[in-house]
Amino acid sequence: PGSGSDLASVKTRAVRQGDKYIVNGQKTWTTLGQYGDWIFCLVRTSTEGKPQTGISFLLIDMKSPGITVRPIITLDGEHEVNEVFFDNVEVPAENLVGEENKGWTYAKYLLAHERTNIADVNRAKRELERLKRIAKAEGVYEDTRFRDQIALLEVDIVALEMMVLRVLSAETSGKNSLDVAGLLKIRGSEIQQRYTELMMLAAGPYARPYVHEAMEAGWQGDHVGAAYLAPLAGTYFNMRKTTIYGGSNEVQRNIVAQTVLGS
Ligand SMILES: Cc1cc2nc3c(=O)[nH]c(=O)nc-3n(C[C@H](O)[C@H](O)[C@H](O)COP(=O)(O)OP(=O)(O)OC[C@H]3O[C@@H](n4cnc5c(N)ncnc54)[C@H](O)[C@@H]3O)c2cc1C
């Protein structure tokens, strides 16, 4: 807690004792942590010098004594995120990734991949087709103003796909293109929010009832409005997170300004 955007201020500590580390602290917002067998943690191993230089990257078995996972139930009733507490957790020193106090460098590399992944073009393409199906079924596809919104979204999804492909092809040819990962994250998350908003608009009052079970994979119920519209409210709320997690979009803009635009 308190080290979201300001990740370098991370306070969870790992103290080396012989062939193990003793970890004490807390991690908040761990997505699907209730299912995890392992967790990778950025832990403070030194308070010398710049905050970034005293961080290490540790792999921890979630079954270790001293670990508690506490659910955070979000406004939509979902159990997706958790708090994880570490109370004198013993971790074998061999679980250190790379060198001690170099965790910040490894984390930045990993986060760039996470942000590229968050762009989630495949899902955007699938949801675009679903949006069109809903708009047609609900009669708003014929409304040119509404269709303009869909067209704009489609253009932006195609542009995002091209950008992701550029990053991937640069990666395979050995060029470091991960600096633009923040841009992919910003654009991808905004697109995710746009398609959920347009689906809500297309469905009108049928999108309003919130059916919790409808969020489960394979849900077949039909007791509210048109069955296929029931998960829309839940999905709309759930997607509010996308501009926050993986590093907030405001902070991504700062990073892009510094690393890509050089300001
Ligand atoms: C649903 C959800 C799931 C998550 N899952 C995970 C997970 O699985 N693993 C994990 O490690 N983390 C996860 N996170 C944490 C996420 O990365 C942080 O919430 C995020 O980085 C923001 O940090 P914060 O919550 O501490 O907010 P803060 O850093 O306190 O930010 C609050 C606000 O201030 C703005 N802000 C802060 N600093 C600046 C700045 N320098 N310039 C401009 N604006 C600024 C932010 O944009 C934000 O709007 C998750 C978060 C959510 C909400």
Short mmCIF file of C-alpha atoms and ligand atoms in Angstrom, two decimals:
data_model
loop_
_atom_site.label_atom_id
_atom_site.label_comp_id
_atom_site.label_asym_id
_atom_site.label_seq_id
_atom_site.Cartn_x
_atom_site.Cartn_y
_atom_site.Cartn_z
CA PRO A 1 0.00 0.00 0.00
CA GLY A 2 1.23 3.52 -0.83
CA SER A 3 3.60 2.15 -3.46
CA GLY A 4 1.34 1.91 -6.51
CA SER A 5 2.46 4.69 -8.84
CA ASP A 6 5.39 5.30 -6.53
CA LEU A 7 6.58 1.69 -6.87
CA ALA A 8 10.16 2.53 -5.91
CA SER A 9 8.99 3.36 -2.38
CA VAL A 10 8.06 -0.32 -1.77
CA LYS A 11 8.36 -1.15 1.93
CA THR A 12 7.96 -4.96 2.18
CA ARG A 13 11.33 -6.10 3.48
CA ALA A 14 13.44 -9.19 2.89
CA VAL A 15 16.34 -9.73 5.27
CA ARG A 16 18.98 -12.30 4.35
CA GLN A 17 19.68 -14.86 7.08
CA GLY A 18 22.09 -17.56 5.96
CA ASP A 19 20.56 -19.44 3.04
CA LYS A 20 17.15 -17.80 3.29
CA TYR A 21 15.34 -14.46 3.29
CA ILE A 22 12.83 -13.46 5.97
CA VAL A 23 10.02 -11.45 4.38
CA ASN A 24 7.70 -9.07 6.24
CA GLY A 25 5.13 -6.73 4.73
CA GLN A 26 2.06 -6.49 2.57
CA LYS A 27 1.03 -6.49 -1.09
CA THR A 28 -2.29 -5.04 -2.13
CA TRP A 29 -4.41 -5.47 -5.29
CA THR A 30 -3.11 -8.93 -6.20
CA THR A 31 -5.37 -9.99 -9.07
CA LEU A 32 -6.57 -13.62 -8.76
CA GLY A 33 -4.05 -14.17 -5.95
CA GLN A 34 -6.52 -16.60 -4.38
CA TYR A 35 -5.59 -19.11 -7.11
CA GLY A 36 -1.84 -18.47 -7.20
CA ASP A 37 0.65 -21.19 -6.22
CA TRP A 38 3.51 -18.70 -6.49
CA ILE A 39 3.92 -14.95 -6.25
CA PHE A 40 6.75 -12.82 -7.55
CA CYS A 41 7.54 -9.97 -5.20
CA LEU A 42 9.55 -6.80 -5.30
CA VAL A 43 11.07 -6.59 -1.84
CA ARG A 44 13.31 -4.05 -0.15
CA THR A 45 16.74 -5.54 0.53
CA SER A 46 18.60 -2.27 1.04
CA THR A 47 17.85 1.28 2.17
CA GLU A 48 21.15 2.63 0.84
CA GLY A 49 21.27 5.03 -2.13
CA LYS A 50 18.34 5.67 -4.48
CA PRO A 51 15.12 3.77 -3.59
CA GLN A 52 15.27 1.95 -6.96
CA THR A 53 18.66 0.41 -6.20
CA GLY A 54 17.55 -1.36 -2.99
CA ILE A 55 14.85 -3.58 -4.50
CA SER A 56 15.14 -7.32 -5.22
CA PHE A 57 12.96 -9.73 -7.14
CA LEU A 58 11.92 -12.78 -5.13
CA LEU A 59 9.78 -15.81 -5.99
CA ILE A 60 7.66 -16.99 -3.04
CA ASP A 61 5.69 -20.20 -2.65
CA MET A 62 2.15 -19.14 -1.62
CA LYS A 63 1.90 -22.20 0.66
CA SER A 64 4.75 -20.88 2.86
CA PRO A 65 3.84 -20.44 6.54
CA GLY A 66 3.18 -16.77 7.38
CA ILE A 67 1.33 -15.88 4.15
CA THR A 68 -2.29 -14.74 4.45
CA VAL A 69 -4.48 -13.90 1.43
CA ARG A 70 -7.40 -11.63 2.28
CA PRO A 71 -10.09 -11.01 -0.38
CA ILE A 72 -11.06 -7.49 -1.50
CA ILE A 73 -14.67 -7.63 -2.71
CA THR A 74 -15.19 -4.91 -5.32
CA LEU A 75 -18.29 -2.80 -5.97
CA ASP A 76 -19.51 -5.30 -8.59
CA GLY A 77 -19.53 -8.08 -5.96
CA GLU A 78 -16.58 -9.88 -7.56
CA HIS A 79 -13.67 -11.49 -5.77
CA GLU A 80 -10.92 -10.69 -8.20
CA VAL A 81 -8.37 -8.80 -6.10
CA ASN A 82 -6.68 -9.55 -2.79
CA GLU A 83 -4.37 -8.31 -0.11
CA VAL A 84 -1.44 -10.58 0.66
CA PHE A 85 0.30 -10.37 4.04
CA PHE A 86 3.80 -11.68 4.79
CA ASP A 87 4.60 -12.38 8.41
CA ASN A 88 8.15 -13.70 8.91
CA VAL A 89 7.91 -15.76 5.73
CA GLU A 90 11.02 -17.87 5.10
CA VAL A 91 12.10 -17.92 1.46
CA PRO A 92 15.08 -19.98 0.18
CA ALA A 93 17.80 -17.60 -1.05
CA GLU A 94 17.91 -19.57 -4.33
CA ASN A 95 14.46 -18.05 -5.11
CA LEU A 96 16.12 -14.71 -5.76
CA VAL A 97 15.83 -13.82 -9.46
CA GLY A 98 19.10 -12.47 -10.83
CA GLU A 99 21.18 -10.30 -8.53
CA GLU A 100 20.22 -8.78 -5.21
CA ASN A 101 19.20 -5.09 -5.47
CA LYS A 102 18.71 -5.33 -9.26
CA GLY A 103 14.98 -6.10 -9.05
CA TRP A 104 13.93 -2.68 -10.36
CA THR A 105 15.61 -3.35 -13.72
CA TYR A 106 13.93 -6.77 -14.05
CA ALA A 107 10.58 -5.33 -12.97
CA LYS A 108 10.67 -2.58 -15.60
CA TYR A 109 11.28 -5.16 -18.32
CA LEU A 110 8.44 -7.33 -17.03
CA LEU A 111 6.05 -4.39 -16.70
CA ALA A 112 6.66 -3.37 -20.30
CA HIS A 113 5.52 -6.85 -21.36
CA GLU A 114 2.52 -6.67 -19.03
CA ARG A 115 1.52 -3.34 -20.58
CA THR A 116 1.85 -4.71 -24.10
CA ASN A 117 -0.34 -7.61 -23.02
CA ILE A 118 -2.96 -5.29 -21.47
CA ALA A 119 -3.56 -3.80 -24.94
CA ASP A 120 -5.48 -7.06 -25.55
CA VAL A 121 -6.20 -6.53 -29.24
CA ASN A 122 -7.68 -10.03 -29.68
CA ARG A 123 -10.35 -9.33 -27.13
CA ALA A 124 -11.06 -5.88 -28.60
CA LYS A 125 -11.67 -7.44 -32.03
CA ARG A 126 -13.97 -10.07 -30.56
CA GLU A 127 -15.88 -7.49 -28.50
CA LEU A 128 -16.21 -5.20 -31.53
CA GLU A 129 -18.07 -7.97 -33.36
CA ARG A 130 -20.21 -8.55 -30.28
CA LEU A 131 -20.98 -4.82 -30.11
CA LYS A 132 -22.15 -4.90 -33.73
CA ARG A 133 -24.37 -7.93 -33.02
CA ILE A 134 -25.93 -6.19 -30.01
CA ALA A 135 -26.40 -2.92 -31.92
CA LYS A 136 -28.12 -4.75 -34.79
CA ALA A 137 -30.35 -6.78 -32.48
CA GLU A 138 -31.34 -3.69 -30.49
CA GLY A 139 -32.04 -1.62 -33.63
CA VAL A 140 -29.42 1.11 -33.07
CA TYR A 141 -27.06 -0.01 -35.83
CA GLU A 142 -29.21 1.94 -38.29
CA ASP A 143 -28.62 5.13 -36.33
CA THR A 144 -25.76 6.79 -38.22
CA ARG A 145 -24.53 8.63 -35.13
CA PHE A 146 -24.25 5.38 -33.25
CA ARG A 147 -22.63 3.64 -36.20
CA ASP A 148 -20.08 6.47 -36.39
CA GLN A 149 -19.01 5.57 -32.85
CA ILE A 150 -18.58 1.93 -33.86
CA ALA A 151 -16.60 2.94 -36.95
CA LEU A 152 -14.30 5.18 -34.91
CA LEU A 153 -13.75 2.36 -32.46
CA GLU A 154 -12.96 -0.06 -35.29
CA VAL A 155 -10.40 2.34 -36.80
CA ASP A 156 -8.72 2.72 -33.41
CA ILE A 157 -8.63 -1.06 -32.87
CA VAL A 158 -6.99 -1.58 -36.28
CA ALA A 159 -4.44 1.15 -35.47
CA LEU A 160 -3.74 -0.47 -32.10
CA GLU A 161 -3.25 -3.85 -33.75
CA MET A 162 -0.73 -2.35 -36.18
CA MET A 163 1.16 -0.79 -33.30
CA VAL A 164 1.24 -4.05 -31.33
CA LEU A 165 2.49 -5.89 -34.44
CA ARG A 166 5.24 -3.29 -34.90
CA VAL A 167 6.36 -3.81 -31.30
CA LEU A 168 6.31 -7.59 -31.66
CA SER A 169 8.21 -7.57 -34.93
CA ALA A 170 10.82 -5.18 -33.48
CA GLU A 171 11.17 -7.53 -30.50
CA THR A 172 11.80 -10.57 -32.68
CA SER A 173 14.46 -8.66 -34.62
CA GLY A 174 16.19 -7.83 -31.34
CA LYS A 175 15.35 -4.11 -31.20
CA ASN A 176 14.22 -2.74 -27.87
CA SER A 177 10.81 -1.27 -28.60
CA LEU A 178 9.27 -1.72 -25.19
CA ASP A 179 9.44 2.02 -24.48
CA VAL A 180 6.15 2.41 -26.32
CA ALA A 181 4.45 -0.20 -24.11
CA GLY A 182 2.88 2.65 -22.12
CA LEU A 183 1.19 3.92 -25.31
CA LEU A 184 -0.25 0.46 -26.02
CA LYS A 185 -1.54 0.27 -22.46
CA ILE A 186 -3.18 3.73 -22.62
CA ARG A 187 -4.85 3.11 -25.98
CA GLY A 188 -5.83 -0.51 -25.27
CA SER A 189 -7.43 0.30 -21.91
CA GLU A 190 -9.34 3.26 -23.33
CA ILE A 191 -10.66 1.04 -26.12
CA GLN A 192 -11.79 -1.58 -23.58
CA GLN A 193 -13.76 1.09 -21.75
CA ARG A 194 -15.26 2.44 -24.98
CA TYR A 195 -16.68 -0.88 -26.17
CA THR A 196 -18.25 -1.64 -22.81
CA GLU A 197 -19.83 1.85 -22.81
CA LEU A 198 -21.18 1.44 -26.35
CA MET A 199 -22.63 -1.98 -25.48
CA MET A 200 -24.42 -0.41 -22.51
CA LEU A 201 -25.78 2.37 -24.73
CA ALA A 202 -26.91 -0.12 -27.39
CA ALA A 203 -28.67 -2.33 -24.86
CA GLY A 204 -30.42 0.58 -23.17
CA PRO A 205 -32.49 -0.43 -20.12
CA TYR A 206 -31.71 -4.15 -20.66
CA ALA A 207 -28.09 -3.46 -19.70
CA ARG A 208 -29.11 -2.08 -16.33
CA PRO A 209 -30.02 -5.13 -14.27
CA TYR A 210 -26.91 -6.47 -12.64
CA VAL A 211 -26.85 -10.26 -12.63
CA HIS A 212 -23.81 -11.40 -10.74
CA GLU A 213 -23.88 -14.98 -12.07
CA ALA A 214 -23.87 -13.64 -15.62
CA MET A 215 -20.18 -12.80 -15.16
CA GLU A 216 -19.34 -16.52 -14.83
CA ALA A 217 -17.99 -18.25 -17.93
CA GLY A 218 -20.63 -20.34 -19.67
CA TRP A 219 -23.58 -18.66 -17.93
CA GLN A 220 -26.82 -19.67 -19.66
CA GLY A 221 -29.51 -17.92 -17.61
CA ASP A 222 -32.26 -15.89 -19.24
CA HIS A 223 -34.19 -14.37 -16.40
CA VAL A 224 -33.50 -10.67 -17.06
CA GLY A 225 -34.20 -8.94 -20.37
CA ALA A 226 -32.41 -10.51 -23.26
CA ALA A 227 -30.07 -13.15 -21.78
CA TYR A 228 -27.07 -12.06 -23.78
CA LEU A 229 -27.32 -8.52 -22.36
CA ALA A 230 -27.28 -9.49 -18.68
CA PRO A 231 -23.47 -9.42 -18.17
CA LEU A 232 -23.10 -5.93 -19.67
CA ALA A 233 -23.46 -3.90 -16.48
CA GLY A 234 -20.98 -6.11 -14.63
CA THR A 235 -18.48 -5.95 -17.49
CA TYR A 236 -18.87 -2.17 -17.74
CA PHE A 237 -18.05 -1.74 -14.05
CA ASN A 238 -15.23 -4.28 -14.17
CA MET A 239 -13.52 -2.46 -17.05
CA ARG A 240 -13.18 0.75 -15.00
CA LYS A 241 -10.03 -0.84 -13.57
CA THR A 242 -8.16 -0.96 -16.86
CA THR A 243 -7.01 2.66 -16.82
CA ILE A 244 -5.66 2.13 -13.27
CA TYR A 245 -3.96 -1.26 -13.17
CA GLY A 246 -0.64 -2.10 -14.80
CA GLY A 247 0.36 1.48 -13.94
CA SER A 248 -2.27 4.23 -14.20
CA ASN A 249 -2.75 5.92 -17.58
CA GLU A 250 -1.71 9.28 -16.11
CA VAL A 251 1.61 7.79 -15.03
CA GLN A 252 2.01 6.03 -18.40
CA ARG A 253 1.66 9.42 -20.11
CA ASN A 254 4.47 10.75 -17.93
CA ILE A 255 6.67 7.76 -18.85
CA VAL A 256 5.92 8.12 -22.57
CA ALA A 257 6.66 11.86 -22.36
CA GLN A 258 10.04 11.13 -20.82
CA THR A 259 11.16 8.04 -22.72
CA VAL A 260 9.55 8.44 -26.15
CA LEU A 261 9.07 12.18 -26.58
CA GLY A 262 12.10 13.03 -24.45
CA SER A 263 10.49 15.98 -22.65
C1 LIG B 1 -8.58 -3.89 -10.10
C2 LIG B 1 -7.09 -3.73 -9.87
C3 LIG B 1 -6.26 -4.82 -10.06
C4 LIG B 1 -4.90 -4.72 -9.81
N1 LIG B 1 -4.10 -5.83 -9.94
C5 LIG B 1 -2.79 -5.76 -9.59
C6 LIG B 1 -1.97 -6.94 -9.59
O1 LIG B 1 -2.41 -8.04 -9.90
N2 LIG B 1 -0.69 -6.83 -9.21
C7 LIG B 1 -0.15 -5.63 -8.83
O2 LIG B 1 1.03 -5.58 -8.50
N3 LIG B 1 -0.90 -4.50 -8.83
C8 LIG B 1 -2.21 -4.54 -9.19
N4 LIG B 1 -2.98 -3.39 -9.16
C9 LIG B 1 -2.36 -2.17 -8.64
C10 LIG B 1 -2.21 -1.05 -9.67
O3 LIG B 1 -1.05 -1.23 -10.44
C11 LIG B 1 -2.19 0.29 -8.89
O4 LIG B 1 -3.48 0.48 -8.32
C12 LIG B 1 -1.84 1.45 -9.79
O5 LIG B 1 -0.49 1.41 -10.18
C13 LIG B 1 -2.12 2.81 -9.11
O6 LIG B 1 -1.52 2.87 -7.84
P1 LIG B 1 -2.35 3.27 -6.54
O7 LIG B 1 -3.60 2.45 -6.52
O8 LIG B 1 -1.44 3.21 -5.37
O9 LIG B 1 -2.81 4.77 -6.79
P2 LIG B 1 -1.92 6.05 -6.59
O10 LIG B 1 -0.52 5.79 -7.04
O11 LIG B 1 -2.13 6.56 -5.21
O12 LIG B 1 -2.57 7.04 -7.64
C14 LIG B 1 -3.78 7.75 -7.37
C15 LIG B 1 -4.05 8.70 -8.53
O13 LIG B 1 -2.99 9.66 -8.66
C16 LIG B 1 -2.47 9.64 -9.97
N5 LIG B 1 -1.00 9.84 -9.92
C17 LIG B 1 -0.12 9.26 -9.04
N6 LIG B 1 1.12 9.69 -9.31
C18 LIG B 1 1.04 10.53 -10.37
C19 LIG B 1 2.00 11.29 -11.11
N7 LIG B 1 3.31 11.24 -10.83
N8 LIG B 1 1.55 12.04 -12.15
C20 LIG B 1 0.21 12.09 -12.46
N9 LIG B 1 -0.73 11.39 -11.79
C21 LIG B 1 -0.34 10.64 -10.76
C22 LIG B 1 -2.79 8.27 -10.53
O14 LIG B 1 -2.88 8.27 -11.93
C23 LIG B 1 -4.15 8.00 -9.88
O15 LIG B 1 -5.17 8.61 -10.63
C24 LIG B 1 -4.35 -3.47 -9.40
C25 LIG B 1 -5.21 -2.36 -9.23
C26 LIG B 1 -6.55 -2.48 -9.46
C27 LIG B 1 -7.45 -1.27 -9.23
#
